[in-house]
């Protein structure tokens, strides 16, 4: 089986952007890595990964070389990426046309849209497959601040959308349902979420980027910043703290709504937090911290009233 990759730009004979190409097809057309890379732009075949890859075509004429290595794609894939097209993504449909024509039920959102890159990337490629309103309702989380100037959805944003879906799922269904994101190479809800109640929190630094979820046990306000302590199954050496710098609250209506939630936080109730990012040890504070970079990267699941 030849290695495959996805075209990111149209090519006159290989196909349009989004089409899957084999390294053998490229090798037939181009004799050197340079000519191939000039003409063909590709990314990882696993659409959940999608890192840019380059084409390596070994020089066959190189003197003295008995067996030349075979042509291949080279890229920096996240851990766990299989570099293979997903079984459901057949042949040459682009990711976007698949979404539009997706025949399977869209009960749960499937594609992660990063609010940080979405704001920058105005190529019009922004798709909101789960924008059917269904998942926005019924959460009871502050319908007050839905008007969001500058934000196109409810203030809980991307993490809230996936968190509410995750909460509705069984363990089996988390393993079955796709969640496509560059940081989630395994591509399921199960692989995207990391629950403090279900998992060890001993080596969080190695867990990498996830949507972490845990009950909140402390709320500290220092200046305009908030530090939320998380409950662990077994206490580790370092407390696990979610950090919200004051600038996060300045991001539109979503930021203001988040600040409002935090100011009225009631620890007498068990409140679950969902936050996207990765934990890093802060030696100065002797704690492991996840710094939230955007109000849409955190979701506070308030108990039903
Ligand atoms: Zn990859």
PDB file of C-alpha atoms and ligand atoms in Angstrom:
ATOM      1  CA  UNK A   1       0.000   0.000   0.000  1.00  0.00           C
ATOM      2  CA  UNK A   2       1.442   3.331  -1.056  1.00  0.00           C
ATOM      3  CA  UNK A   3       1.480   6.236   1.305  1.00  0.00           C
ATOM      4  CA  UNK A   4      -1.237   8.777   0.728  1.00  0.00           C
ATOM      5  CA  UNK A   5      -1.750  12.457   1.408  1.00  0.00           C
ATOM      6  CA  UNK A   6      -4.425  15.071   0.804  1.00  0.00           C
ATOM      7  CA  UNK A   7      -3.986  17.809  -1.764  1.00  0.00           C
ATOM      8  CA  UNK A   8      -4.292  21.289  -0.288  1.00  0.00           C
ATOM      9  CA  UNK A   9      -4.225  22.998  -3.675  1.00  0.00           C
ATOM     10  CA  UNK A  10      -5.689  22.001  -6.997  1.00  0.00           C
ATOM     11  CA  UNK A  11      -3.363  20.133  -9.317  1.00  0.00           C
ATOM     12  CA  UNK A  12      -3.999  19.808 -13.088  1.00  0.00           C
ATOM     13  CA  UNK A  13      -3.686  16.030 -13.189  1.00  0.00           C
ATOM     14  CA  UNK A  14      -3.730  14.778  -9.606  1.00  0.00           C
ATOM     15  CA  UNK A  15      -7.015  16.370  -8.659  1.00  0.00           C
ATOM     16  CA  UNK A  16      -8.543  19.211  -6.731  1.00  0.00           C
ATOM     17  CA  UNK A  17      -7.764  20.347  -3.213  1.00  0.00           C
ATOM     18  CA  UNK A  18      -9.013  17.733  -0.787  1.00  0.00           C
ATOM     19  CA  UNK A  19      -8.319  14.798  -3.097  1.00  0.00           C
ATOM     20  CA  UNK A  20      -6.302  11.898  -1.834  1.00  0.00           C
ATOM     21  CA  UNK A  21      -3.093  11.199  -3.762  1.00  0.00           C
ATOM     22  CA  UNK A  22      -0.632   8.354  -3.544  1.00  0.00           C
ATOM     23  CA  UNK A  23       3.106   8.930  -3.417  1.00  0.00           C
ATOM     24  CA  UNK A  24       3.373   6.659  -6.473  1.00  0.00           C
ATOM     25  CA  UNK A  25       1.188   9.019  -8.517  1.00  0.00           C
ATOM     26  CA  UNK A  26       3.447  11.922  -7.623  1.00  0.00           C
ATOM     27  CA  UNK A  27       6.566   9.919  -8.318  1.00  0.00           C
ATOM     28  CA  UNK A  28       5.310   9.181 -11.817  1.00  0.00           C
ATOM     29  CA  UNK A  29       5.081  12.890 -12.566  1.00  0.00           C
ATOM     30  CA  UNK A  30       8.135  14.279 -10.820  1.00  0.00           C
ATOM     31  CA  UNK A  31      11.681  13.029 -10.601  1.00  0.00           C
ATOM     32  CA  UNK A  32      12.947  15.143  -7.733  1.00  0.00           C
ATOM     33  CA  UNK A  33      11.693  16.279  -4.358  1.00  0.00           C
ATOM     34  CA  UNK A  34      12.142  19.905  -5.375  1.00  0.00           C
ATOM     35  CA  UNK A  35      10.046  19.691  -8.515  1.00  0.00           C
ATOM     36  CA  UNK A  36       7.384  17.658  -6.728  1.00  0.00           C
ATOM     37  CA  UNK A  37       7.142  20.051  -3.785  1.00  0.00           C
ATOM     38  CA  UNK A  38       6.987  23.043  -6.116  1.00  0.00           C
ATOM     39  CA  UNK A  39       4.040  21.589  -7.965  1.00  0.00           C
ATOM     40  CA  UNK A  40       2.153  19.561  -5.394  1.00  0.00           C
ATOM     41  CA  UNK A  41       0.947  20.844  -2.025  1.00  0.00           C
ATOM     42  CA  UNK A  42      -0.145  18.176   0.393  1.00  0.00           C
ATOM     43  CA  UNK A  43      -1.083  17.541   4.003  1.00  0.00           C
ATOM     44  CA  UNK A  44      -1.425  14.447   6.182  1.00  0.00           C
ATOM     45  CA  UNK A  45      -4.025  11.999   4.884  1.00  0.00           C
ATOM     46  CA  UNK A  46      -5.583  11.767   8.319  1.00  0.00           C
ATOM     47  CA  UNK A  47      -7.905  14.751   8.219  1.00  0.00           C
ATOM     48  CA  UNK A  48      -7.930  14.947  12.016  1.00  0.00           C
ATOM     49  CA  UNK A  49      -4.204  15.613  11.861  1.00  0.00           C
ATOM     50  CA  UNK A  50      -3.826  17.635   8.702  1.00  0.00           C
ATOM     51  CA  UNK A  51      -0.216  18.706   9.220  1.00  0.00           C
ATOM     52  CA  UNK A  52       1.561  19.946   6.128  1.00  0.00           C
ATOM     53  CA  UNK A  53       3.748  17.256   4.657  1.00  0.00           C
ATOM     54  CA  UNK A  54       6.498  17.444   2.083  1.00  0.00           C
ATOM     55  CA  UNK A  55       7.340  15.013  -0.647  1.00  0.00           C
ATOM     56  CA  UNK A  56      10.597  13.111  -0.585  1.00  0.00           C
ATOM     57  CA  UNK A  57      11.701  11.528  -3.859  1.00  0.00           C
ATOM     58  CA  UNK A  58      15.138   9.972  -3.484  1.00  0.00           C
ATOM     59  CA  UNK A  59      17.635  10.589  -6.238  1.00  0.00           C
ATOM     60  CA  UNK A  60      17.744   7.382  -8.205  1.00  0.00           C
ATOM     61  CA  UNK A  61      20.864   8.287 -10.168  1.00  0.00           C
ATOM     62  CA  UNK A  62      23.004   8.768  -7.123  1.00  0.00           C
ATOM     63  CA  UNK A  63      26.176   6.813  -7.787  1.00  0.00           C
ATOM     64  CA  UNK A  64      27.133   3.966  -5.545  1.00  0.00           C
ATOM     65  CA  UNK A  65      23.702   3.536  -4.081  1.00  0.00           C
ATOM     66  CA  UNK A  66      22.523  -0.040  -4.364  1.00  0.00           C
ATOM     67  CA  UNK A  67      18.997   0.318  -3.130  1.00  0.00           C
ATOM     68  CA  UNK A  68      17.474   3.746  -3.027  1.00  0.00           C
ATOM     69  CA  UNK A  69      14.886   4.418  -0.319  1.00  0.00           C
ATOM     70  CA  UNK A  70      11.368   4.681  -1.615  1.00  0.00           C
ATOM     71  CA  UNK A  71       9.527   7.931  -2.050  1.00  0.00           C
ATOM     72  CA  UNK A  72       7.482   9.076   0.896  1.00  0.00           C
ATOM     73  CA  UNK A  73       5.761  11.982   2.647  1.00  0.00           C
ATOM     74  CA  UNK A  74       7.521  13.702   5.472  1.00  0.00           C
ATOM     75  CA  UNK A  75       5.890  15.771   8.223  1.00  0.00           C
ATOM     76  CA  UNK A  76       5.682  16.418  11.928  1.00  0.00           C
ATOM     77  CA  UNK A  77       2.635  14.440  12.957  1.00  0.00           C
ATOM     78  CA  UNK A  78       1.258  14.575  16.467  1.00  0.00           C
ATOM     79  CA  UNK A  79       1.643  11.462  18.528  1.00  0.00           C
ATOM     80  CA  UNK A  80      -0.969   8.881  17.629  1.00  0.00           C
ATOM     81  CA  UNK A  81      -1.458   9.959  14.018  1.00  0.00           C
ATOM     82  CA  UNK A  82      -1.727   6.937  11.740  1.00  0.00           C
ATOM     83  CA  UNK A  83      -1.124   9.033   8.587  1.00  0.00           C
ATOM     84  CA  UNK A  84      -3.935   7.169   6.926  1.00  0.00           C
ATOM     85  CA  UNK A  85      -7.144   8.453   5.464  1.00  0.00           C
ATOM     86  CA  UNK A  86     -10.079   7.766   7.689  1.00  0.00           C
ATOM     87  CA  UNK A  87     -12.128   4.843   6.530  1.00  0.00           C
ATOM     88  CA  UNK A  88     -15.197   6.980   6.117  1.00  0.00           C
ATOM     89  CA  UNK A  89     -13.444   9.558   3.950  1.00  0.00           C
ATOM     90  CA  UNK A  90     -13.529   7.814   0.638  1.00  0.00           C
ATOM     91  CA  UNK A  91     -11.493   8.741  -2.405  1.00  0.00           C
ATOM     92  CA  UNK A  92     -11.570  12.280  -3.605  1.00  0.00           C
ATOM     93  CA  UNK A  93     -14.177  14.286  -1.750  1.00  0.00           C
ATOM     94  CA  UNK A  94     -12.773  17.259   0.050  1.00  0.00           C
ATOM     95  CA  UNK A  95     -13.364  17.617   3.742  1.00  0.00           C
ATOM     96  CA  UNK A  96     -15.702  20.519   3.212  1.00  0.00           C
ATOM     97  CA  UNK A  97     -17.880  18.876   0.594  1.00  0.00           C
ATOM     98  CA  UNK A  98     -18.128  15.839   2.826  1.00  0.00           C
ATOM     99  CA  UNK A  99     -19.493  17.943   5.589  1.00  0.00           C
ATOM    100  CA  UNK A 100     -22.061  19.576   3.380  1.00  0.00           C
ATOM    101  CA  UNK A 101     -23.252  16.287   1.987  1.00  0.00           C
ATOM    102  CA  UNK A 102     -22.819  14.346   5.174  1.00  0.00           C
ATOM    103  CA  UNK A 103     -25.468  11.665   5.066  1.00  0.00           C
ATOM    104  CA  UNK A 104     -25.021  10.451   8.651  1.00  0.00           C
ATOM    105  CA  UNK A 105     -27.017  12.008  11.412  1.00  0.00           C
ATOM    106  CA  UNK A 106     -25.494  15.080  12.918  1.00  0.00           C
ATOM    107  CA  UNK A 107     -26.699  14.441  16.391  1.00  0.00           C
ATOM    108  CA  UNK A 108     -23.419  15.666  17.848  1.00  0.00           C
ATOM    109  CA  UNK A 109     -20.932  18.230  16.606  1.00  0.00           C
ATOM    110  CA  UNK A 110     -17.967  16.608  14.907  1.00  0.00           C
ATOM    111  CA  UNK A 111     -15.547  19.276  13.808  1.00  0.00           C
ATOM    112  CA  UNK A 112     -13.537  21.465  16.130  1.00  0.00           C
ATOM    113  CA  UNK A 113     -13.420  25.068  14.982  1.00  0.00           C
ATOM    114  CA  UNK A 114     -10.755  26.945  16.807  1.00  0.00           C
ATOM    115  CA  UNK A 115     -11.992  30.447  17.685  1.00  0.00           C
ATOM    116  CA  UNK A 116      -8.415  31.756  17.649  1.00  0.00           C
ATOM    117  CA  UNK A 117      -7.553  30.570  14.157  1.00  0.00           C
ATOM    118  CA  UNK A 118     -11.101  31.121  12.928  1.00  0.00           C
ATOM    119  CA  UNK A 119     -10.794  34.782  13.759  1.00  0.00           C
ATOM    120  CA  UNK A 120      -7.597  35.051  11.750  1.00  0.00           C
ATOM    121  CA  UNK A 121      -8.495  32.776   8.908  1.00  0.00           C
ATOM    122  CA  UNK A 122     -11.152  34.606   6.956  1.00  0.00           C
ATOM    123  CA  UNK A 123     -10.856  32.436   3.869  1.00  0.00           C
ATOM    124  CA  UNK A 124     -14.554  31.699   4.014  1.00  0.00           C
ATOM    125  CA  UNK A 125     -13.813  28.073   4.664  1.00  0.00           C
ATOM    126  CA  UNK A 126     -15.324  28.284   8.104  1.00  0.00           C
ATOM    127  CA  UNK A 127     -17.989  25.662   8.524  1.00  0.00           C
ATOM    128  CA  UNK A 128     -20.285  25.200  11.436  1.00  0.00           C
ATOM    129  CA  UNK A 129     -21.741  21.742  10.933  1.00  0.00           C
ATOM    130  CA  UNK A 130     -23.517  21.567  14.242  1.00  0.00           C
ATOM    131  CA  UNK A 131     -25.044  24.986  13.992  1.00  0.00           C
ATOM    132  CA  UNK A 132     -28.538  23.613  14.154  1.00  0.00           C
ATOM    133  CA  UNK A 133     -29.446  25.328  17.373  1.00  0.00           C
ATOM    134  CA  UNK A 134     -30.226  22.034  19.044  1.00  0.00           C
ATOM    135  CA  UNK A 135     -27.139  21.947  21.206  1.00  0.00           C
ATOM    136  CA  UNK A 136     -27.430  25.522  22.271  1.00  0.00           C
ATOM    137  CA  UNK A 137     -30.709  25.127  23.993  1.00  0.00           C
ATOM    138  CA  UNK A 138     -31.542  23.431  27.209  1.00  0.00           C
ATOM    139  CA  UNK A 139     -28.237  23.995  28.894  1.00  0.00           C
ATOM    140  CA  UNK A 140     -29.583  26.544  31.276  1.00  0.00           C
ATOM    141  CA  UNK A 141     -26.241  28.249  31.268  1.00  0.00           C
ATOM    142  CA  UNK A 142     -26.962  31.925  31.159  1.00  0.00           C
ATOM    143  CA  UNK A 143     -29.315  32.540  28.307  1.00  0.00           C
ATOM    144  CA  UNK A 144     -28.868  36.139  29.323  1.00  0.00           C
ATOM    145  CA  UNK A 145     -25.772  36.779  27.292  1.00  0.00           C
ATOM    146  CA  UNK A 146     -26.589  35.284  23.991  1.00  0.00           C
ATOM    147  CA  UNK A 147     -26.459  38.478  22.023  1.00  0.00           C
ATOM    148  CA  UNK A 148     -22.674  38.238  21.677  1.00  0.00           C
ATOM    149  CA  UNK A 149     -21.304  41.063  19.621  1.00  0.00           C
ATOM    150  CA  UNK A 150     -18.384  39.618  17.751  1.00  0.00           C
ATOM    151  CA  UNK A 151     -19.219  36.090  18.757  1.00  0.00           C
ATOM    152  CA  UNK A 152     -21.441  34.066  16.522  1.00  0.00           C
ATOM    153  CA  UNK A 153     -22.775  31.666  19.100  1.00  0.00           C
ATOM    154  CA  UNK A 154     -23.611  31.179  22.740  1.00  0.00           C
ATOM    155  CA  UNK A 155     -20.868  32.259  25.043  1.00  0.00           C
ATOM    156  CA  UNK A 156     -19.787  28.767  25.990  1.00  0.00           C
ATOM    157  CA  UNK A 157     -18.479  28.405  22.454  1.00  0.00           C
ATOM    158  CA  UNK A 158     -16.611  25.497  21.058  1.00  0.00           C
ATOM    159  CA  UNK A 159     -15.786  23.709  24.304  1.00  0.00           C
ATOM    160  CA  UNK A 160     -19.312  24.137  25.590  1.00  0.00           C
ATOM    161  CA  UNK A 161     -20.739  22.645  22.443  1.00  0.00           C
ATOM    162  CA  UNK A 162     -18.605  19.532  22.681  1.00  0.00           C
ATOM    163  CA  UNK A 163     -18.911  19.299  26.460  1.00  0.00           C
ATOM    164  CA  UNK A 164     -22.696  19.245  26.337  1.00  0.00           C
ATOM    165  CA  UNK A 165     -22.564  16.526  23.703  1.00  0.00           C
ATOM    166  CA  UNK A 166     -20.034  14.520  25.733  1.00  0.00           C
ATOM    167  CA  UNK A 167     -22.250  14.776  28.799  1.00  0.00           C
ATOM    168  CA  UNK A 168     -25.136  13.244  26.880  1.00  0.00           C
ATOM    169  CA  UNK A 169     -23.102  10.289  25.647  1.00  0.00           C
ATOM    170  CA  UNK A 170     -22.465   6.858  27.067  1.00  0.00           C
ATOM    171  CA  UNK A 171     -18.888   5.630  27.322  1.00  0.00           C
ATOM    172  CA  UNK A 172     -19.479   3.510  24.215  1.00  0.00           C
ATOM    173  CA  UNK A 173     -20.863   6.369  22.246  1.00  0.00           C
ATOM    174  CA  UNK A 174     -17.882   8.557  23.172  1.00  0.00           C
ATOM    175  CA  UNK A 175     -15.668   5.957  21.552  1.00  0.00           C
ATOM    176  CA  UNK A 176     -17.830   5.843  18.451  1.00  0.00           C
ATOM    177  CA  UNK A 177     -18.538   9.492  17.805  1.00  0.00           C
ATOM    178  CA  UNK A 178     -15.954  11.443  15.815  1.00  0.00           C
ATOM    179  CA  UNK A 179     -14.425  14.666  17.057  1.00  0.00           C
ATOM    180  CA  UNK A 180     -12.144  15.979  14.368  1.00  0.00           C
ATOM    181  CA  UNK A 181      -9.459  18.346  15.548  1.00  0.00           C
ATOM    182  CA  UNK A 182      -5.783  18.832  14.744  1.00  0.00           C
ATOM    183  CA  UNK A 183      -4.938  18.177  18.398  1.00  0.00           C
ATOM    184  CA  UNK A 184      -7.005  14.990  18.535  1.00  0.00           C
ATOM    185  CA  UNK A 185      -5.346  12.535  16.143  1.00  0.00           C
ATOM    186  CA  UNK A 186      -7.364   9.580  17.396  1.00  0.00           C
ATOM    187  CA  UNK A 187     -10.414  11.503  16.337  1.00  0.00           C
ATOM    188  CA  UNK A 188     -13.076  10.486  18.858  1.00  0.00           C
ATOM    189  CA  UNK A 189     -14.857  12.149  21.757  1.00  0.00           C
ATOM    190  CA  UNK A 190     -13.259   9.555  23.976  1.00  0.00           C
ATOM    191  CA  UNK A 191      -9.761  10.571  22.921  1.00  0.00           C
ATOM    192  CA  UNK A 192     -10.519  14.292  23.051  1.00  0.00           C
ATOM    193  CA  UNK A 193     -11.735  14.468  26.645  1.00  0.00           C
ATOM    194  CA  UNK A 194      -9.790  13.795  29.813  1.00  0.00           C
ATOM    195  CA  UNK A 195     -11.902  13.421  32.906  1.00  0.00           C
ATOM    196  CA  UNK A 196     -10.253  13.868  36.290  1.00  0.00           C
ATOM    197  CA  UNK A 197     -12.858  11.544  37.733  1.00  0.00           C
ATOM    198  CA  UNK A 198     -12.044   8.709  35.337  1.00  0.00           C
ATOM    199  CA  UNK A 199      -8.302   9.115  34.897  1.00  0.00           C
ATOM    200  CA  UNK A 200      -5.114   9.510  36.841  1.00  0.00           C
ATOM    201  CA  UNK A 201      -3.817  13.059  37.029  1.00  0.00           C
ATOM    202  CA  UNK A 202      -0.316  12.091  37.998  1.00  0.00           C
ATOM    203  CA  UNK A 203       1.417  12.842  34.690  1.00  0.00           C
ATOM    204  CA  UNK A 204      -0.808  15.459  33.117  1.00  0.00           C
ATOM    205  CA  UNK A 205       2.103  17.059  31.308  1.00  0.00           C
ATOM    206  CA  UNK A 206       2.351  13.944  29.180  1.00  0.00           C
ATOM    207  CA  UNK A 207      -1.347  13.874  28.408  1.00  0.00           C
ATOM    208  CA  UNK A 208      -0.955  16.845  26.081  1.00  0.00           C
ATOM    209  CA  UNK A 209      -3.815  18.900  24.719  1.00  0.00           C
ATOM    210  CA  UNK A 210      -7.305  17.771  25.662  1.00  0.00           C
ATOM    211  CA  UNK A 211     -10.603  19.020  26.889  1.00  0.00           C
ATOM    212  CA  UNK A 212     -10.107  18.422  30.594  1.00  0.00           C
ATOM    213  CA  UNK A 213     -13.059  18.081  32.889  1.00  0.00           C
ATOM    214  CA  UNK A 214     -13.132  18.080  36.668  1.00  0.00           C
ATOM    215  CA  UNK A 215     -15.122  19.427  39.596  1.00  0.00           C
ATOM    216  CA  UNK A 216     -13.973  22.795  40.885  1.00  0.00           C
ATOM    217  CA  UNK A 217     -12.842  22.867  44.512  1.00  0.00           C
ATOM    218  CA  UNK A 218     -11.505  26.382  44.840  1.00  0.00           C
ATOM    219  CA  UNK A 219     -11.836  29.789  43.235  1.00  0.00           C
ATOM    220  CA  UNK A 220      -9.183  32.410  43.887  1.00  0.00           C
ATOM    221  CA  UNK A 221      -9.273  35.878  42.465  1.00  0.00           C
ATOM    222  CA  UNK A 222      -5.958  37.696  42.263  1.00  0.00           C
ATOM    223  CA  UNK A 223      -6.314  41.137  40.751  1.00  0.00           C
ATOM    224  CA  UNK A 224      -8.353  40.536  37.629  1.00  0.00           C
ATOM    225  CA  UNK A 225      -7.185  36.935  37.213  1.00  0.00           C
ATOM    226  CA  UNK A 226      -8.962  33.799  38.353  1.00  0.00           C
ATOM    227  CA  UNK A 227      -7.394  30.567  39.572  1.00  0.00           C
ATOM    228  CA  UNK A 228      -9.686  27.558  39.702  1.00  0.00           C
ATOM    229  CA  UNK A 229      -8.511  24.530  41.659  1.00  0.00           C
ATOM    230  CA  UNK A 230      -9.601  21.152  40.342  1.00  0.00           C
ATOM    231  CA  UNK A 231     -10.536  18.037  42.239  1.00  0.00           C
ATOM    232  CA  UNK A 232      -8.484  14.917  41.545  1.00  0.00           C
ATOM    233  CA  UNK A 233      -9.236  11.262  42.141  1.00  0.00           C
ATOM    234  CA  UNK A 234      -6.063  10.874  44.124  1.00  0.00           C
ATOM    235  CA  UNK A 235      -4.127  13.884  45.288  1.00  0.00           C
ATOM    236  CA  UNK A 236      -0.916  14.419  43.381  1.00  0.00           C
ATOM    237  CA  UNK A 237       2.018  16.454  44.581  1.00  0.00           C
ATOM    238  CA  UNK A 238       1.075  19.515  42.618  1.00  0.00           C
ATOM    239  CA  UNK A 239      -2.367  21.114  42.688  1.00  0.00           C
ATOM    240  CA  UNK A 240      -4.047  21.333  39.285  1.00  0.00           C
ATOM    241  CA  UNK A 241      -5.152  24.855  38.535  1.00  0.00           C
ATOM    242  CA  UNK A 242      -6.962  26.452  35.618  1.00  0.00           C
ATOM    243  CA  UNK A 243      -5.752  29.997  35.069  1.00  0.00           C
ATOM    244  CA  UNK A 244      -7.927  32.702  33.539  1.00  0.00           C
ATOM    245  CA  UNK A 245      -6.050  35.923  32.932  1.00  0.00           C
ATOM    246  CA  UNK A 246      -8.036  39.131  32.939  1.00  0.00           C
ATOM    247  CA  UNK A 247      -7.591  39.649  29.180  1.00  0.00           C
ATOM    248  CA  UNK A 248      -9.741  36.575  28.513  1.00  0.00           C
ATOM    249  CA  UNK A 249     -12.707  38.454  29.976  1.00  0.00           C
ATOM    250  CA  UNK A 250     -12.192  41.232  27.461  1.00  0.00           C
ATOM    251  CA  UNK A 251     -12.997  38.990  24.500  1.00  0.00           C
ATOM    252  CA  UNK A 252     -16.455  40.175  23.572  1.00  0.00           C
ATOM    253  CA  UNK A 253     -19.689  39.122  25.181  1.00  0.00           C
ATOM    254  CA  UNK A 254     -18.312  35.650  25.793  1.00  0.00           C
ATOM    255  CA  UNK A 255     -15.581  37.071  28.016  1.00  0.00           C
ATOM    256  CA  UNK A 256     -17.997  39.231  29.980  1.00  0.00           C
ATOM    257  CA  UNK A 257     -20.409  36.348  30.460  1.00  0.00           C
ATOM    258  CA  UNK A 258     -17.607  34.132  31.724  1.00  0.00           C
ATOM    259  CA  UNK A 259     -16.512  36.760  34.220  1.00  0.00           C
ATOM    260  CA  UNK A 260     -20.079  37.081  35.380  1.00  0.00           C
ATOM    261  CA  UNK A 261     -20.278  33.318  35.936  1.00  0.00           C
ATOM    262  CA  UNK A 262     -17.066  33.268  37.915  1.00  0.00           C
ATOM    263  CA  UNK A 263     -18.107  36.177  40.094  1.00  0.00           C
ATOM    264  CA  UNK A 264     -21.257  34.339  41.094  1.00  0.00           C
ATOM    265  CA  UNK A 265     -19.624  30.966  41.539  1.00  0.00           C
ATOM    266  CA  UNK A 266     -21.097  28.885  44.341  1.00  0.00           C
ATOM    267  CA  UNK A 267     -18.775  26.152  45.550  1.00  0.00           C
ATOM    268  CA  UNK A 268     -21.481  24.705  47.759  1.00  0.00           C
ATOM    269  CA  UNK A 269     -22.730  23.067  44.593  1.00  0.00           C
ATOM    270  CA  UNK A 270     -20.663  20.633  42.632  1.00  0.00           C
ATOM    271  CA  UNK A 271     -19.657  22.532  39.548  1.00  0.00           C
ATOM    272  CA  UNK A 272     -17.878  20.850  36.672  1.00  0.00           C
ATOM    273  CA  UNK A 273     -15.423  22.676  34.546  1.00  0.00           C
ATOM    274  CA  UNK A 274     -14.462  21.809  30.980  1.00  0.00           C
ATOM    275  CA  UNK A 275     -11.384  23.490  29.618  1.00  0.00           C
ATOM    276  CA  UNK A 276      -9.279  23.076  26.538  1.00  0.00           C
ATOM    277  CA  UNK A 277      -5.505  23.265  26.619  1.00  0.00           C
ATOM    278  CA  UNK A 278      -2.592  21.515  28.231  1.00  0.00           C
ATOM    279  CA  UNK A 279      -1.188  21.448  31.744  1.00  0.00           C
ATOM    280  CA  UNK A 280       2.299  22.723  32.413  1.00  0.00           C
ATOM    281  CA  UNK A 281       4.133  22.729  35.690  1.00  0.00           C
ATOM    282  CA  UNK A 282       4.705  26.195  37.092  1.00  0.00           C
ATOM    283  CA  UNK A 283       7.710  25.813  39.354  1.00  0.00           C
ATOM    284  CA  UNK A 284       7.284  29.279  40.857  1.00  0.00           C
ATOM    285  CA  UNK A 285       3.779  28.489  42.060  1.00  0.00           C
ATOM    286  CA  UNK A 286       4.472  24.761  42.656  1.00  0.00           C
ATOM    287  CA  UNK A 287       1.387  23.845  40.728  1.00  0.00           C
ATOM    288  CA  UNK A 288       0.365  22.410  37.389  1.00  0.00           C
ATOM    289  CA  UNK A 289      -1.464  25.019  35.348  1.00  0.00           C
ATOM    290  CA  UNK A 290      -3.681  25.159  32.326  1.00  0.00           C
ATOM    291  CA  UNK A 291      -3.909  28.704  31.013  1.00  0.00           C
ATOM    292  CA  UNK A 292      -7.163  29.310  29.161  1.00  0.00           C
ATOM    293  CA  UNK A 293      -6.542  31.390  26.044  1.00  0.00           C
ATOM    294  CA  UNK A 294     -10.056  32.235  24.915  1.00  0.00           C
ATOM    295  CA  UNK A 295     -13.456  32.348  26.640  1.00  0.00           C
ATOM    296  CA  UNK A 296     -14.711  29.705  24.215  1.00  0.00           C
ATOM    297  CA  UNK A 297     -12.093  27.286  25.573  1.00  0.00           C
ATOM    298  CA  UNK A 298     -13.842  26.951  28.903  1.00  0.00           C
ATOM    299  CA  UNK A 299     -17.287  25.744  29.823  1.00  0.00           C
ATOM    300  CA  UNK A 300     -18.782  25.737  33.272  1.00  0.00           C
ATOM    301  CA  UNK A 301     -21.446  23.112  33.673  1.00  0.00           C
ATOM    302  CA  UNK A 302     -23.694  24.505  36.353  1.00  0.00           C
ATOM    303  CA  UNK A 303     -25.991  22.088  38.114  1.00  0.00           C
ATOM    304  CA  UNK A 304     -29.555  22.295  36.918  1.00  0.00           C
ATOM    305  CA  UNK A 305     -31.592  24.653  39.053  1.00  0.00           C
TER     306      UNK A 305
HETATM  307 ZN1  LIG B   1      -0.649  13.105  10.536  1.00  0.00          ZN
END
